[in-house]
Amino acid sequence: MPMGTGGAKYRARGGPAKRVAVVVAAATVTALVTAATAAAGARSPSASRFGLTGGSSLVAGDISTVAGGKAPGPAPATSVALTPCGVSFAAGVVYAAAGQTVRQVSPGGTLTTPAGTGAFSPLGDAGLAARAGLEGACGTVVDGSGNLIIADGGDFRVRVVAARTATFYGRAMTGGHIYTIVGGGTSDPGDGGPATSAFLSPAGVALDAAGNLVIAAGARVRVVAVKTGTFYGQAMTAGDIYTVAGGGHNGLGDGGLATFAEVGAAGVALDAAGNLVIADHGNNRIRVAAVKTGTFYGQAMTAGDIYTVAGGGTSGLGDGGPATKAQLSAPGGVAVDAAGNLVIADQLDGRVRVAAARTGTFYGRAMTAGDIYTVAGGGTGGLGDGGPATKAEVGPAGVALDAAGNVLIADPGNNRVRAAAVRTGTFYGRAMTAGDIYTVAGNGQVSYSGDGGPATKAQLNEPRWVAVDAAGNLVIADGNNFRVRVAAAATGTFYGRAMTAGDIYAIAGSGHPDLGAPGFLRSGVPAAKALITPIGVALDRSGNLVISEPRGLRVVAVRTGTFYGRAMTAGDIYAIAGSGTIGFSGDGGPATAAEFFDPRAVVADAAGNLVIPDSGNSRIRVLAARTGMFYGVPMTAGDIYTVAGAGTGGDGGPAITAGLNQPGGVALDAAGNVVIADSGDRRVRVIAVKTGTFYGQPMTADDIYTVAGGGTSGLGDGGPATKAELFGPGGVAVDGHGNLVIADPGNPVENPRVRVVAAATGTFYGRAMTAGDIYTAAGGNPVGFSGDGGPATSAELNDPGAVAVNGAGDLVIADTGSNRIRAVAG
């Protein structure tokens, strides 16, 4: 769907940023701040303002997180959402690498997060690992000192979380803090020089018997020497980096020098002889770089040369036959079990397979040396938990062996870490039967967890809009979880269910998207069973929940009655606008027959009409609640009308004949004027509802005016708002002083920020302002997450989509890319 200027964008360390908006009441934020502070045990700069005891004094202009964003844990491992791309095991603990976090699962099945925030964050080197940013972390290993080593591929580094305060890898470290020990340089590849000056993109990491780091880094396998000596046939200096396999241009290169061969290493392991076993993702093989001359895996090998030991065949899957004649498909990882067998994550074949090193019975089946067998996956009966591993469906990206010999599987295809049990017993807090498969971490969701628990510990996935109901509950459009959720501000019964203050609950959506299926048009079904793709949420004058979606609007009735001209039952969902087809049509007729294209926000005006920015059609449209004249247009109850954006005109003329460009948000000021974030035109504009002077300009009823943006003088902070540049405003709000607050997500030139256009001269959000001028109130620094507890203008934001002002006068920001709601003390 179209994002407008400043919408979908990419940064050096992150993926696509998202657009959201937020409206928050003081009571709701108070409840959530209380929960967040209790959970974190940390200082909140706005603690006193939100009525907390034991907090510090309020400092105007400081920023704090008030909801969301906390990496989960401690929590039952199977209750938390994750998508693991790698798995390892050490000292009874399972480590699941999941891109922006590393999770650990205790022997009893409790999950914690030792590294990463779960969102785009600053690198954070030398700081606490739990506050550091990770990008593409997929490989982990624990060294002999208990340090956690992470292959942080997206940051082009190998990093270490120190187990205690001491000197490791040639530098002083503090326990619990994170440090780069390999990578971060710009030389390619930097062989023979300091590891911290090299350039690489690590996918996996292992340790050899000498304690050297062995790194699978795409086209190369590399070694960082922990001491000076001769390893892998090369003289090495402590702290320097060397290529030991790959980097050549001789094609596959089997039977020749490993450093002359081409590889695509996704993972690496060490066998009992010290040979390097490589998951060669690019060549669909498992390969061995021999460290000494001898016979391994049924082949004569020469030290320093490379050989295929599994895959590369053309005889199909090849189960039960020679491993070298079988086909593998993008193996993502490999491990060596206690018997010397190779355990392979055969990713695109959806199997975990074993290449037997000797003849015997392994994993409950007879195996012949040199042959290959499936031990998990390949089934067609769905997840298959609690049943035979070979009848389950898996999508393995990595494998490891635990102390009992169970096969641990990073299964991103099912958003889980799973165990194929090799014997009957209790593991990770649950009873297991030999040969069966079980989930040990993950709830099957990408980022959905926390229902029935504290909202500040819940996982959201692109929360696009937030509104507040009459009880002060926070209502969230949890966009990519395809649900609407409520963070309760008080204990009571809301939306037909009992809720506890500070906890979060799903009230609409089944977790599956509306893709234009008939489910969109189905009315009178329970909201919890509906297919929805929520973009925005609002509460109408009757307290019903209104949901905007790419194809229109639906409403969840909070009580039984007649609304929008139809009988509704409490708790059920109904289509009130949109035909289910993306497009533009229907003005002047029934709203349910009209076509929409990405309606974003929705807000109810004083007459009960719903005002909708139909972003993809570049219009502001109104669903009339009653018959009358509104915004200069005669309207009939239940019909839909364009009130702005139908033409190509400009400022100072009728709004209906003006041009708009993908409006992303809308608000109403105290006079009832419609304030529009005209994203694509990089302006904030106002439709006057009556003739008068507003925002320092004389305005005529039903005409449109620019009140911020559209200038060419650069950022323009400290000068007139109409001469400043905006960079795709996604949302707007009006505070109690009449100031305009603008979420300006930024672009590759200008960094994300929240800006304020002062309605009067005074001090707002900790800084002096002059009427009519524009100022940055938060952000303005490189994209990321940082700054809590300090001045908001020193903080990093990640695509702030919109803002609101609570009853206490604090700015509340939807910091979407960080999956947080943050507050700036007013």
Coordinates of N, CA and C in Angstrom, one line a residue, residues 489-664:
A489 N -6.5 0.5 31.5 CA -6.1 1.5 32.4 C -6.7 1.3 33.8
A490 N -7.7 0.5 33.9 CA -8.3 0.2 35.2 C -8.8 -1.3 35.2
T491 N -9.0 -1.8 36.3 CA -9.6 -3.2 36.4 C -11.1 -3.1 36.2
G492 N -11.6 -3.9 35.4 CA -13.1 -3.9 35.1 C -13.4 -4.8 33.9
T493 N -14.6 -4.7 33.5 CA -15.1 -5.4 32.3 C -15.2 -4.5 31.1
F494 N -14.4 -4.7 30.1 CA -14.4 -3.9 28.9 C -14.5 -4.8 27.7
Y495 N -15.3 -4.4 26.7 CA -15.4 -5.1 25.4 C -15.8 -6.6 25.7
G496 N -16.6 -6.8 26.7 CA -17.1 -8.1 27.0 C -16.2 -9.0 27.8
R497 N -15.1 -8.5 28.3 CA -14.2 -9.4 29.0 C -13.6 -8.7 30.2
A498 N -13.3 -9.5 31.2 CA -12.7 -9.0 32.5 C -11.2 -8.6 32.2
M499 N -10.8 -7.4 32.6 CA -9.4 -7.0 32.4 C -8.9 -6.4 33.7
T500 N -7.5 -6.5 33.8 CA -6.8 -6.0 34.9 C -6.0 -4.8 34.5
A501 N -6.0 -3.8 35.3 CA -5.2 -2.6 35.0 C -3.8 -2.9 34.7
G502 N -3.3 -2.3 33.6 CA -2.0 -2.5 33.1 C -1.7 -3.6 32.2
D503 N -2.7 -4.6 32.1 CA -2.5 -5.7 31.3 C -3.1 -5.5 29.9
I504 N -2.8 -6.4 29.0 CA -3.1 -6.2 27.6 C -4.0 -7.4 27.1
Y505 N -4.9 -7.1 26.2 CA -5.9 -8.2 25.7 C -6.2 -7.9 24.3
A506 N -6.3 -9.0 23.5 CA -6.8 -8.9 22.1 C -8.3 -8.9 22.1
I507 N -8.9 -7.9 21.4 CA -10.4 -7.8 21.4 C -11.0 -8.0 20.0
A508 N -10.1 -7.9 19.0 CA -10.6 -8.1 17.6 C -9.5 -8.6 16.8
G509 N -9.9 -9.5 15.9 CA -8.9 -10.1 14.9 C -8.5 -11.5 15.4
S510 N -8.3 -12.3 14.4 CA -8.0 -13.7 14.6 C -6.5 -14.0 14.5
G511 N -5.7 -12.9 14.1 CA -4.3 -13.1 13.8 C -4.0 -13.4 12.4
H512 N -5.0 -13.4 11.5 CA -4.8 -13.6 10.1 C -5.3 -12.4 9.3
P513 N -4.6 -12.0 8.2 CA -4.9 -10.7 7.6 C -6.2 -10.8 6.7
D514 N -6.8 -9.6 6.5 CA -7.8 -9.5 5.5 C -7.1 -9.2 4.2
L515 N -7.2 -10.2 3.3 CA -6.6 -10.1 2.0 C -7.6 -9.9 0.9
G516 N -8.7 -9.2 1.2 CA -9.7 -9.0 0.3 C -10.7 -10.2 0.2
A517 N -10.5 -11.2 1.1 CA -11.4 -12.4 1.1 C -12.8 -11.9 1.5
P518 N -13.8 -12.8 1.3 CA -15.1 -12.5 1.8 C -15.2 -12.2 3.3
G519 N -14.2 -12.6 4.1 CA -14.2 -12.3 5.5 C -14.3 -10.8 5.8
F520 N -13.9 -10.0 4.8 CA -13.9 -8.5 5.1 C -15.4 -8.1 5.1
L521 N -16.2 -8.6 4.3 CA -17.6 -8.2 4.2 C -18.5 -8.9 5.2
R522 N -18.0 -9.9 5.9 CA -18.9 -10.6 6.8 C -19.2 -9.7 8.0
S523 N -20.5 -9.5 8.2 CA -20.9 -8.8 9.4 C -21.7 -9.7 10.3
G524 N -21.6 -9.2 11.6 CA -22.3 -10.0 12.6 C -21.6 -11.2 13.1
V525 N -20.3 -11.3 12.9 CA -19.5 -12.4 13.4 C -18.7 -11.8 14.6
P526 N -18.3 -12.7 15.5 CA -17.5 -12.3 16.7 C -16.3 -11.6 16.2
A527 N -15.9 -10.4 16.8 CA -14.8 -9.7 16.4 C -13.5 -10.5 16.5
A528 N -13.4 -11.4 17.5 CA -12.2 -12.1 17.8 C -12.0 -13.2 16.7
K529 N -13.0 -13.4 15.8 CA -12.8 -14.4 14.7 C -12.7 -13.7 13.4
A530 N -12.7 -12.4 13.3 CA -12.6 -11.7 12.1 C -11.2 -11.7 11.5
L531 N -11.2 -11.6 10.2 CA -9.9 -11.4 9.5 C -9.8 -9.8 9.3
I532 N -8.8 -9.3 9.9 CA -8.6 -7.8 9.8 C -7.2 -7.5 9.6
T533 N -7.0 -6.3 9.0 CA -5.7 -5.7 8.8 C -5.8 -4.3 9.3
P534 N -5.7 -4.1 10.6 CA -6.0 -2.7 11.1 C -4.9 -1.7 10.8
I535 N -5.3 -0.6 10.3 CA -4.4 0.6 10.1 C -4.6 1.6 11.2
G536 N -5.9 1.9 11.4 CA -6.2 2.9 12.4 C -7.4 2.5 13.3
V537 N -7.5 3.0 14.5 CA -8.6 2.8 15.4 C -9.1 4.1 16.0
A538 N -10.4 4.1 16.3 CA -11.0 5.3 16.9 C -12.2 4.8 17.7
L539 N -12.7 5.7 18.6 CA -13.9 5.4 19.3 C -14.9 6.4 18.8
D540 N -16.1 5.9 18.4 CA -17.2 6.9 18.0 C -17.9 7.4 19.2
R541 N -18.9 8.3 18.9 CA -19.6 9.0 20.0 C -20.4 8.0 20.9
S542 N -20.7 6.8 20.3 CA -21.4 5.8 21.1 C -20.4 4.8 21.8
G543 N -19.1 5.0 21.7 CA -18.2 4.2 22.3 C -17.8 3.0 21.5
N544 N -18.4 2.8 20.3 CA -18.0 1.7 19.4 C -16.6 1.8 18.9
L545 N -16.0 0.7 18.7 CA -14.6 0.7 18.2 C -14.6 0.7 16.6
V546 N -14.0 1.8 16.0 CA -14.0 1.9 14.6 C -12.6 1.5 14.1
I547 N -12.5 0.6 13.1 CA -11.2 0.1 12.6 C -11.1 0.5 11.2
S548 N -10.0 1.2 10.8 CA -9.8 1.5 9.4 C -8.8 0.4 8.8
E549 N -9.1 0.0 7.6 CA -8.3 -1.1 6.9 C -8.1 -0.6 5.5
P550 N -7.2 -1.3 4.8 CA -6.9 -0.8 3.4 C -8.1 -0.7 2.5
R551 N -9.2 -1.4 2.8 CA -10.4 -1.3 2.0 C -11.6 -0.6 2.6
G552 N -11.4 0.0 3.7 CA -12.5 0.7 4.3 C -12.6 0.7 5.8
L553 N -13.8 0.8 6.4 CA -14.0 0.8 7.8 C -14.9 -0.3 8.3
R554 N -14.6 -0.8 9.5 CA -15.5 -1.7 10.2 C -15.6 -1.2 11.6
V555 N -16.7 -1.6 12.2 CA -17.0 -1.2 13.6 C -17.3 -2.5 14.4
V556 N -16.7 -2.4 15.7 CA -17.0 -3.5 16.7 C -18.0 -2.8 17.7
A557 N -19.2 -3.3 17.8 CA -20.2 -2.8 18.7 C -19.8 -3.1 20.1
V558 N -19.9 -2.0 21.0 CA -19.6 -2.3 22.4 C -20.9 -2.6 23.1
R559 N -22.0 -2.3 22.6 CA -23.3 -2.7 23.1 C -24.2 -2.9 22.0
T560 N -25.3 -3.6 22.3 CA -26.3 -4.0 21.3 C -27.2 -2.7 21.1
G561 N -27.4 -2.5 19.8 CA -28.2 -1.3 19.4 C -28.2 -1.1 17.9
T562 N -28.7 0.1 17.5 CA -28.7 0.4 16.1 C -27.6 1.5 15.9
F563 N -26.6 1.3 15.0 CA -25.6 2.2 14.7 C -25.3 2.2 13.2
Y564 N -25.1 3.4 12.7 CA -24.8 3.5 11.3 C -25.9 2.9 10.4
G565 N -27.1 3.0 11.0 CA -28.3 2.5 10.2 C -28.5 1.0 10.2
R566 N -27.8 0.3 11.1 CA -28.1 -1.2 11.1 C -28.0 -1.7 12.6
A567 N -28.8 -2.7 12.8 CA -28.8 -3.4 14.1 C -27.5 -4.1 14.4
M568 N -26.9 -3.9 15.6 CA -25.6 -4.5 15.9 C -25.7 -5.2 17.3
T569 N -24.9 -6.3 17.4 CA -24.9 -7.0 18.7 C -23.5 -6.8 19.3
A570 N -23.5 -6.5 20.6 CA -22.2 -6.2 21.3 C -21.2 -7.3 21.0
G571 N -20.0 -6.9 20.7 CA -18.9 -7.9 20.5 C -18.7 -8.4 19.1
D572 N -19.7 -8.1 18.2 CA -19.6 -8.5 16.8 C -19.0 -7.3 16.0
I573 N -18.6 -7.7 14.8 CA -18.0 -6.7 13.9 C -18.8 -6.6 12.7
Y574 N -18.8 -5.3 12.1 CA -19.7 -5.0 11.0 C -18.9 -4.1 10.1
A575 N -19.1 -4.2 8.8 CA -18.6 -3.3 7.8 C -19.5 -2.1 7.7
I576 N -18.9 -0.9 7.8 CA -19.7 0.3 7.7 C -19.3 1.2 6.6
A577 N -18.1 0.9 6.0 CA -17.7 1.7 4.8 C -16.7 0.9 4.0
G578 N -16.9 0.9 2.7 CA -16.0 0.1 1.9 C -16.7 -1.1 1.3
S579 N -16.4 -1.3 0.0 CA -17.1 -2.5 -0.7 C -16.2 -3.7 -0.6
G580 N -15.0 -3.6 -0.1 CA -14.0 -4.7 -0.1 C -13.1 -4.7 -1.3
T581 N -13.2 -3.7 -2.2 CA -12.4 -3.6 -3.3 C -11.6 -2.3 -3.2
I582 N -10.3 -2.4 -3.4 CA -9.4 -1.2 -3.4 C -9.7 -0.4 -4.7
G583 N -9.9 0.9 -4.5 CA -10.1 1.8 -5.7 C -10.7 3.1 -5.2
F584 N -11.3 3.8 -6.1 CA -12.1 5.0 -5.6 C -13.4 5.1 -6.4
S585 N -14.5 5.1 -5.5 CA -15.8 5.3 -6.1 C -16.7 5.5 -4.9
G586 N -18.0 5.9 -5.3 CA -19.0 5.8 -4.3 C -19.4 7.1 -3.6
D587 N -18.7 8.3 -3.9 CA -19.1 9.5 -3.3 C -20.5 9.9 -3.6
G588 N -21.2 10.3 -2.5 CA -22.6 10.7 -2.6 C -23.5 9.5 -2.5
G589 N -23.0 8.3 -2.3 CA -23.9 7.2 -2.1 C -23.5 6.4 -0.8
P590 N -24.2 5.3 -0.6 CA -23.9 4.5 0.6 C -22.5 4.2 0.9
A591 N -22.0 4.4 2.1 CA -20.6 4.2 2.4 C -20.2 2.8 2.2
T592 N -21.1 1.8 2.4 CA -20.7 0.4 2.3 C -20.5 0.0 0.8
A593 N -20.9 0.8 -0.1 CA -20.7 0.5 -1.6 C -19.5 1.2 -2.1
A594 N -18.9 2.1 -1.3 CA -17.8 2.9 -1.8 C -16.5 2.1 -1.9
E595 N -15.5 2.5 -2.7 CA -14.2 2.0 -2.7 C -13.2 2.9 -2.0
F596 N -12.3 2.3 -1.2 CA -11.3 3.1 -0.6 C -9.9 2.5 -1.0
F597 N -8.9 3.3 -0.7 CA -7.5 2.9 -1.0 C -6.6 3.4 0.1
D598 N -6.5 2.5 1.1 CA -5.6 2.8 2.2 C -6.1 4.0 3.1
P599 N -7.3 3.9 3.7 CA -7.7 4.9 4.7 C -6.8 4.7 5.9
R600 N -6.2 5.8 6.4 CA -5.3 5.7 7.5 C -6.1 6.0 8.8
A601 N -6.0 7.2 9.3 CA -6.6 7.5 10.6 C -8.1 7.6 10.4
V602 N -8.8 7.6 11.5 CA -10.2 8.0 11.5 C -10.5 8.7 12.8
V603 N -11.3 9.8 12.7 CA -11.7 10.5 13.9 C -13.1 10.9 13.8
A604 N -13.8 10.9 14.9 CA -15.2 11.4 15.0 C -15.3 12.8 15.4
D605 N -16.0 13.6 14.6 CA -16.2 15.0 14.9 C -17.3 15.2 15.9
A606 N -17.6 16.5 16.2 CA -18.6 16.8 17.2 C -20.0 16.4 16.8
A607 N -20.3 16.2 15.5 CA -21.6 15.8 15.0 C -21.7 14.3 14.9
G608 N -20.6 13.6 15.2 CA -20.5 12.1 15.1 C -20.1 11.6 13.7
N609 N -19.9 12.5 12.8 CA -19.4 12.1 11.5 C -17.9 11.5 11.6
L610 N -17.6 10.6 10.8 CA -16.3 10.0 10.8 C -15.5 10.7 9.7
V611 N -14.3 11.3 10.1 CA -13.5 12.0 9.1 C -12.3 11.1 8.8
I612 N -12.0 10.8 7.5 CA -11.1 9.7 7.1 C -10.1 10.2 6.1
P613 N -8.8 10.2 6.4 CA -7.8 10.4 5.3 C -7.7 9.2 4.5
D614 N -8.3 9.3 3.2 CA -8.2 8.1 2.3 C -6.9 8.3 1.5
S615 N -5.8 7.8 2.1 CA -4.5 8.2 1.7 C -4.2 7.9 0.3
G616 N -4.5 6.6 -0.1 CA -4.2 6.2 -1.5 C -4.9 7.0 -2.6
N617 N -6.1 7.6 -2.2 CA -6.9 8.4 -3.1 C -6.6 9.9 -2.9
S618 N -5.7 10.2 -2.0 CA -5.3 11.6 -1.7 C -6.5 12.5 -1.4
R619 N -7.4 12.0 -0.6 CA -8.6 12.8 -0.2 C -8.9 12.7 1.3
I620 N -9.6 13.6 1.7 CA -10.3 13.5 3.0 C -11.7 13.3 2.8
R621 N -12.2 12.2 3.4 CA -13.6 11.8 3.1 C -14.4 11.8 4.5
V622 N -15.7 11.9 4.4 CA -16.5 11.9 5.6 C -17.7 11.0 5.4
L623 N -17.8 10.1 6.4 CA -19.0 9.2 6.5 C -20.0 10.0 7.4
A624 N -21.1 10.4 6.9 CA -22.0 11.2 7.6 C -22.8 10.4 8.6
A625 N -22.9 10.9 9.8 CA -23.6 10.2 10.9 C -25.1 10.7 10.8
R626 N -25.3 11.9 10.3 CA -26.7 12.4 10.2 C -26.8 13.3 9.0
T627 N -28.0 13.6 8.6 CA -28.2 14.5 7.4 C -28.0 15.9 7.8
G628 N -27.2 16.7 6.9 CA -27.0 18.1 7.2 C -25.9 18.6 6.3
M629 N -25.5 19.8 6.6 CA -24.4 20.5 5.9 C -23.1 20.4 6.7
F630 N -22.1 19.8 6.2 CA -20.8 19.6 6.9 C -19.7 19.9 6.0
Y631 N -18.7 20.7 6.4 CA -17.5 21.0 5.6 C -17.9 21.6 4.3
G632 N -19.0 22.3 4.2 CA -19.5 22.9 3.0 C -20.1 21.9 2.0
V633 N -20.4 20.7 2.4 CA -21.0 19.7 1.6 C -22.3 19.2 2.2
P634 N -23.4 19.3 1.4 CA -24.7 18.7 1.9 C -24.5 17.2 2.0
M635 N -24.9 16.6 3.1 CA -24.7 15.1 3.3 C -26.0 14.5 3.8
T636 N -26.1 13.2 3.5 CA -27.2 12.3 3.9 C -26.6 11.3 4.8
A637 N -27.3 11.0 5.9 CA -26.8 10.0 6.9 C -26.5 8.7 6.2
G638 N -25.3 8.1 6.5 CA -24.9 6.8 6.0 C -24.2 6.9 4.6
D639 N -24.1 8.1 4.0 CA -23.4 8.2 2.8 C -22.0 8.7 3.0
I640 N -21.2 8.7 1.9 CA -19.8 9.0 2.0 C -19.5 10.2 1.1
Y641 N -18.6 11.1 1.5 CA -18.4 12.3 0.7 C -16.9 12.7 0.8
T642 N -16.4 13.3 -0.3 CA -15.1 13.9 -0.2 C -15.2 15.4 0.2
V643 N -14.4 15.8 1.2 CA -14.5 17.2 1.6 C -13.2 17.9 1.3
A644 N -12.1 17.2 0.9 CA -10.9 17.9 0.5 C -10.1 16.9 -0.4
G645 N -9.5 17.6 -1.4 CA -8.6 16.8 -2.3 C -9.2 16.3 -3.6
A646 N -10.3 16.8 -4.0 CA -11.0 16.4 -5.2 C -10.4 17.1 -6.4
G647 N -9.6 18.1 -6.3 CA -9.2 18.9 -7.4 C -7.7 19.1 -7.4
T648 N -7.3 20.2 -8.0 CA -5.8 20.5 -8.1 C -5.6 21.9 -7.6
G649 N -6.6 22.5 -7.0 CA -6.4 23.9 -6.5 C -5.4 23.9 -5.3
G650 N -5.2 25.1 -4.8 CA -4.2 25.3 -3.8 C -4.8 26.0 -2.6
D651 N -3.9 26.5 -1.8 CA -4.3 27.2 -0.5 C -5.1 28.5 -0.8
G652 N -6.0 28.7 0.2 CA -6.8 29.9 0.1 C -8.1 29.7 -0.6
G653 N -8.3 28.5 -1.2 CA -9.5 28.2 -1.9 C -10.3 27.1 -1.2
P654 N -11.4 26.7 -1.8 CA -12.2 25.6 -1.2 C -11.4 24.4 -1.1
A655 N -11.6 23.7 0.1 CA -10.8 22.5 0.4 C -11.2 21.4 -0.6
I656 N -12.5 21.4 -1.0 CA -12.9 20.3 -1.9 C -12.3 20.3 -3.3
T657 N -11.9 21.5 -3.7 CA -11.2 21.6 -5.0 C -9.7 21.7 -4.9
A658 N -9.2 21.6 -3.7 CA -7.7 21.6 -3.5 C -7.1 20.2 -3.8
G659 N -5.8 20.2 -4.1 CA -5.1 18.9 -4.2 C -4.4 18.5 -2.9
L660 N -4.5 17.3 -2.6 CA -3.7 16.7 -1.5 C -2.8 15.6 -2.1
N661 N -1.8 15.2 -1.3 CA -0.9 14.1 -1.7 C -0.7 13.1 -0.6
Q662 N -1.5 12.1 -0.6 CA -1.4 11.0 0.4 C -1.4 11.5 1.8
P663 N -2.5 12.1 2.2 CA -2.6 12.5 3.6 C -2.5 11.3 4.6
G664 N -1.7 11.5 5.6 CA -1.4 10.4 6.5 C -2.1 10.4 7.8

